[in-house]
Amino acid sequence: MSGWWLAVAGGVVGAGALLQLFHRRLQVSLTAPRVPPTQGLADHGVVGETVRIPTYRARTLVGWWLPGQGPGTVVITHGWGANRELMLPLGKRLQAAGWNVLLFDARNHGDSEGDTFSSMPRFAEDTEAALAWVRARPGMAKAPVALLGHSVGAAAVLLAASRRSDISAVVSLSAFASPDDMMRRWLADKGLPFFPVGWYVLRYVERVIGHRFDAIAPVTTLPRVRCPVLLVHGRDDQVVPLCDAERLLASRGDTPAVLHLLPGDHDLSRHLDAELPELLAFLDSVLAEPTHAVT
């Protein structure tokens, strides 16, 4: 009998060790690469300053503040594994058009402090921390603020905006419809069967980040956003297929959202210059529309 119990105990310990190893390898696979900016604002010919922004869990974000000529501000949230420098070309053009611009590195990205893990909800927390930093500046407490994000950053700004009433507009670049769908595509790319491995991975990730995918999905948060939303998506996006954008638009409910398609891929950076007038017209309309002003 004692030998039988020892065998059972050994099997349990062995299974536990294998599960821990699986969790560690999964966490490594899902960890965003940290890519620091390679140049400063002066190197890019941009007028601005480097700032530090307190965020959740007593961490600090590093950002760039680009002062404009008008009262409005655009807070820009980069995507997974990116940094503020990759969004700077767009920020530079927005600044030239008169907007104040705040770009920042999310936790575990660029020059910002690290944390235990990255997730789309944590990107949203960092976006709200950046917004709080803007609101604390002189004269900015009630000035118009637009949120702009790319990919995971786009999903994050939709989540952040769904919880607030002081956002004037949201620009979503290449957002996915649901993190569940994104994870399923990732699992398929890895060649992992959904049952039982994939299902377990999804539930494990939900437990780690502390959120159910359905609750934070853009198709859930977009209908809760109270300001105009511009959805921008590339027709040739191979990372987030076009059907995600169409599904997201269909979920909008009463939110005044429009979808604008570009002849580009997931990055979109090569095509935004040609579409900049439309983006600026959307943002300018926010300032001219009193029903969406901050109250």
PDB file of C-alpha atoms in Angstrom, residues 58-184:
ATOM      1  CA  ALA A  58       3.847  52.147  -8.622  1.00  0.00           C
ATOM      2  CA  ARG A  59       5.520  51.911 -12.023  1.00  0.00           C
ATOM      3  CA  THR A  60       6.706  54.780 -14.211  1.00  0.00           C
ATOM      4  CA  LEU A  61       6.193  55.276 -17.926  1.00  0.00           C
ATOM      5  CA  VAL A  62       8.523  57.230 -20.185  1.00  0.00           C
ATOM      6  CA  GLY A  63       6.909  59.423 -22.807  1.00  0.00           C
ATOM      7  CA  TRP A  64       7.333  62.317 -25.209  1.00  0.00           C
ATOM      8  CA  TRP A  65       5.236  65.462 -24.927  1.00  0.00           C
ATOM      9  CA  LEU A  66       4.917  67.365 -28.204  1.00  0.00           C
ATOM     10  CA  PRO A  67       3.268  70.745 -27.612  1.00  0.00           C
ATOM     11  CA  GLY A  68       0.944  72.026 -30.331  1.00  0.00           C
ATOM     12  CA  GLN A  69      -0.741  75.324 -31.032  1.00  0.00           C
ATOM     13  CA  GLY A  70      -4.287  74.438 -29.984  1.00  0.00           C
ATOM     14  CA  PRO A  71      -6.094  73.222 -26.868  1.00  0.00           C
ATOM     15  CA  GLY A  72      -6.657  69.653 -28.016  1.00  0.00           C
ATOM     16  CA  THR A  73      -4.415  66.681 -27.192  1.00  0.00           C
ATOM     17  CA  VAL A  74      -3.986  63.280 -28.808  1.00  0.00           C
ATOM     18  CA  VAL A  75      -2.710  60.494 -26.525  1.00  0.00           C
ATOM     19  CA  ILE A  76      -1.090  57.758 -28.639  1.00  0.00           C
ATOM     20  CA  THR A  77      -0.787  54.131 -27.483  1.00  0.00           C
ATOM     21  CA  HIS A  78       1.543  51.869 -29.458  1.00  0.00           C
ATOM     22  CA  GLY A  79       1.038  48.170 -30.177  1.00  0.00           C
ATOM     23  CA  TRP A  80       2.467  44.947 -28.764  1.00  0.00           C
ATOM     24  CA  GLY A  81       6.268  44.891 -28.773  1.00  0.00           C
ATOM     25  CA  ALA A  82       6.473  48.438 -30.166  1.00  0.00           C
ATOM     26  CA  ASN A  83       7.420  51.756 -28.574  1.00  0.00           C
ATOM     27  CA  ARG A  84       6.715  55.482 -28.721  1.00  0.00           C
ATOM     28  CA  GLU A  85       9.324  56.098 -31.407  1.00  0.00           C
ATOM     29  CA  LEU A  86       7.481  53.899 -33.903  1.00  0.00           C
ATOM     30  CA  MET A  87       4.407  56.117 -33.499  1.00  0.00           C
ATOM     31  CA  LEU A  88       6.393  59.356 -33.684  1.00  0.00           C
ATOM     32  CA  PRO A  89       5.958  59.953 -37.456  1.00  0.00           C
ATOM     33  CA  LEU A  90       2.202  60.152 -36.911  1.00  0.00           C
ATOM     34  CA  GLY A  91       2.650  62.206 -33.742  1.00  0.00           C
ATOM     35  CA  LYS A  92       4.887  64.658 -35.616  1.00  0.00           C
ATOM     36  CA  ARG A  93       2.197  65.220 -38.242  1.00  0.00           C
ATOM     37  CA  LEU A  94      -0.498  65.701 -35.635  1.00  0.00           C
ATOM     38  CA  GLN A  95       1.703  68.229 -33.839  1.00  0.00           C
ATOM     39  CA  ALA A  96       2.257  70.103 -37.123  1.00  0.00           C
ATOM     40  CA  ALA A  97      -1.517  70.260 -37.517  1.00  0.00           C
ATOM     41  CA  GLY A  98      -1.792  72.044 -34.156  1.00  0.00           C
ATOM     42  CA  TRP A  99      -2.490  69.183 -31.762  1.00  0.00           C
ATOM     43  CA  ASN A 100      -0.629  68.542 -28.529  1.00  0.00           C
ATOM     44  CA  VAL A 101       0.592  64.962 -28.627  1.00  0.00           C
ATOM     45  CA  LEU A 102       1.582  62.567 -25.836  1.00  0.00           C
ATOM     46  CA  LEU A 103       3.360  59.377 -26.843  1.00  0.00           C
ATOM     47  CA  PHE A 104       4.425  56.889 -24.181  1.00  0.00           C
ATOM     48  CA  ASP A 105       5.915  53.437 -23.774  1.00  0.00           C
ATOM     49  CA  ALA A 106       3.626  50.964 -22.039  1.00  0.00           C
ATOM     50  CA  ARG A 107       4.994  48.931 -19.157  1.00  0.00           C
ATOM     51  CA  ASN A 108       7.571  46.336 -20.276  1.00  0.00           C
ATOM     52  CA  HIS A 109       8.034  48.313 -23.508  1.00  0.00           C
ATOM     53  CA  GLY A 110      10.562  50.857 -24.722  1.00  0.00           C
ATOM     54  CA  ASP A 111      12.109  52.796 -21.836  1.00  0.00           C
ATOM     55  CA  SER A 112       9.266  52.344 -19.353  1.00  0.00           C
ATOM     56  CA  GLU A 113       9.554  50.284 -16.185  1.00  0.00           C
ATOM     57  CA  GLY A 114       8.847  46.590 -16.235  1.00  0.00           C
ATOM     58  CA  ASP A 115       6.062  44.698 -14.526  1.00  0.00           C
ATOM     59  CA  THR A 116       5.070  41.086 -13.946  1.00  0.00           C
ATOM     60  CA  PHE A 117       3.370  40.784 -17.352  1.00  0.00           C
ATOM     61  CA  SER A 118       1.870  42.802 -20.177  1.00  0.00           C
ATOM     62  CA  SER A 119      -1.759  42.603 -21.260  1.00  0.00           C
ATOM     63  CA  MET A 120      -4.289  44.631 -23.161  1.00  0.00           C
ATOM     64  CA  PRO A 121      -6.006  45.737 -19.902  1.00  0.00           C
ATOM     65  CA  ARG A 122      -2.623  46.931 -18.624  1.00  0.00           C
ATOM     66  CA  PHE A 123      -2.144  48.871 -21.853  1.00  0.00           C
ATOM     67  CA  ALA A 124      -5.514  50.484 -21.052  1.00  0.00           C
ATOM     68  CA  GLU A 125      -4.356  51.281 -17.508  1.00  0.00           C
ATOM     69  CA  ASP A 126      -1.247  52.959 -18.901  1.00  0.00           C
ATOM     70  CA  THR A 127      -3.395  54.900 -21.373  1.00  0.00           C
ATOM     71  CA  GLU A 128      -5.523  56.197 -18.508  1.00  0.00           C
ATOM     72  CA  ALA A 129      -2.381  57.081 -16.556  1.00  0.00           C
ATOM     73  CA  ALA A 130      -1.167  59.083 -19.562  1.00  0.00           C
ATOM     74  CA  LEU A 131      -4.563  60.778 -19.735  1.00  0.00           C
ATOM     75  CA  ALA A 132      -4.360  61.670 -16.033  1.00  0.00           C
ATOM     76  CA  TRP A 133      -0.932  63.212 -16.672  1.00  0.00           C
ATOM     77  CA  VAL A 134      -2.414  65.359 -19.451  1.00  0.00           C
ATOM     78  CA  ARG A 135      -5.374  66.410 -17.302  1.00  0.00           C
ATOM     79  CA  ALA A 136      -3.004  67.548 -14.546  1.00  0.00           C
ATOM     80  CA  ARG A 137      -1.253  70.029 -16.844  1.00  0.00           C
ATOM     81  CA  PRO A 138      -2.277  73.688 -16.515  1.00  0.00           C
ATOM     82  CA  GLY A 139      -5.386  74.439 -18.525  1.00  0.00           C
ATOM     83  CA  MET A 140      -5.863  70.812 -19.601  1.00  0.00           C
ATOM     84  CA  ALA A 141      -8.423  69.662 -17.032  1.00  0.00           C
ATOM     85  CA  LYS A 142     -11.350  70.038 -19.437  1.00  0.00           C
ATOM     86  CA  ALA A 143      -9.615  70.448 -22.788  1.00  0.00           C
ATOM     87  CA  PRO A 144     -10.518  68.022 -25.614  1.00  0.00           C
ATOM     88  CA  VAL A 145      -8.536  64.787 -25.603  1.00  0.00           C
ATOM     89  CA  ALA A 146      -8.560  62.108 -28.274  1.00  0.00           C
ATOM     90  CA  LEU A 147      -7.153  58.605 -27.779  1.00  0.00           C
ATOM     91  CA  LEU A 148      -5.370  56.908 -30.663  1.00  0.00           C
ATOM     92  CA  GLY A 149      -4.007  53.367 -30.569  1.00  0.00           C
ATOM     93  CA  HIS A 150      -2.605  50.709 -32.865  1.00  0.00           C
ATOM     94  CA  SER A 151      -3.447  46.987 -32.693  1.00  0.00           C
ATOM     95  CA  VAL A 152      -3.364  45.975 -29.001  1.00  0.00           C
ATOM     96  CA  GLY A 153      -3.079  49.700 -28.300  1.00  0.00           C
ATOM     97  CA  ALA A 154      -6.265  50.263 -30.318  1.00  0.00           C
ATOM     98  CA  ALA A 155      -8.134  47.673 -28.271  1.00  0.00           C
ATOM     99  CA  ALA A 156      -6.729  49.327 -25.136  1.00  0.00           C
ATOM    100  CA  VAL A 157      -7.923  52.835 -26.019  1.00  0.00           C
ATOM    101  CA  LEU A 158     -11.401  51.455 -26.739  1.00  0.00           C
ATOM    102  CA  LEU A 159     -11.382  49.768 -23.333  1.00  0.00           C
ATOM    103  CA  ALA A 160     -10.174  52.955 -21.628  1.00  0.00           C
ATOM    104  CA  ALA A 161     -12.708  55.132 -23.433  1.00  0.00           C
ATOM    105  CA  SER A 162     -15.561  52.765 -22.555  1.00  0.00           C
ATOM    106  CA  ARG A 163     -14.966  53.537 -18.870  1.00  0.00           C
ATOM    107  CA  ARG A 164     -14.811  57.333 -19.164  1.00  0.00           C
ATOM    108  CA  SER A 165     -16.926  60.333 -20.093  1.00  0.00           C
ATOM    109  CA  ASP A 166     -14.075  62.818 -20.682  1.00  0.00           C
ATOM    110  CA  ILE A 167     -12.820  61.497 -24.033  1.00  0.00           C
ATOM    111  CA  SER A 168     -13.684  63.542 -27.124  1.00  0.00           C
ATOM    112  CA  ALA A 169     -12.758  60.985 -29.799  1.00  0.00           C
ATOM    113  CA  VAL A 170     -11.092  57.634 -30.382  1.00  0.00           C
ATOM    114  CA  VAL A 171      -9.019  56.579 -33.386  1.00  0.00           C
ATOM    115  CA  SER A 172      -8.509  52.822 -33.623  1.00  0.00           C
ATOM    116  CA  LEU A 173      -5.831  51.551 -36.022  1.00  0.00           C
ATOM    117  CA  SER A 174      -5.946  47.830 -36.867  1.00  0.00           C
ATOM    118  CA  ALA A 175      -7.931  46.733 -33.815  1.00  0.00           C
ATOM    119  CA  PHE A 176      -8.974  43.103 -33.393  1.00  0.00           C
ATOM    120  CA  ALA A 177     -12.567  42.239 -32.564  1.00  0.00           C
ATOM    121  CA  SER A 178     -11.820  39.893 -29.666  1.00  0.00           C
ATOM    122  CA  PRO A 179      -8.708  38.717 -27.793  1.00  0.00           C
ATOM    123  CA  ASP A 180     -10.238  35.232 -27.851  1.00  0.00           C
ATOM    124  CA  ASP A 181     -10.054  35.252 -31.657  1.00  0.00           C
ATOM    125  CA  MET A 182      -6.493  36.573 -31.577  1.00  0.00           C
ATOM    126  CA  MET A 183      -5.426  33.826 -29.178  1.00  0.00           C
ATOM    127  CA  ARG A 184      -7.111  31.162 -31.301  1.00  0.00           C
TER     128      ARG A 184
END
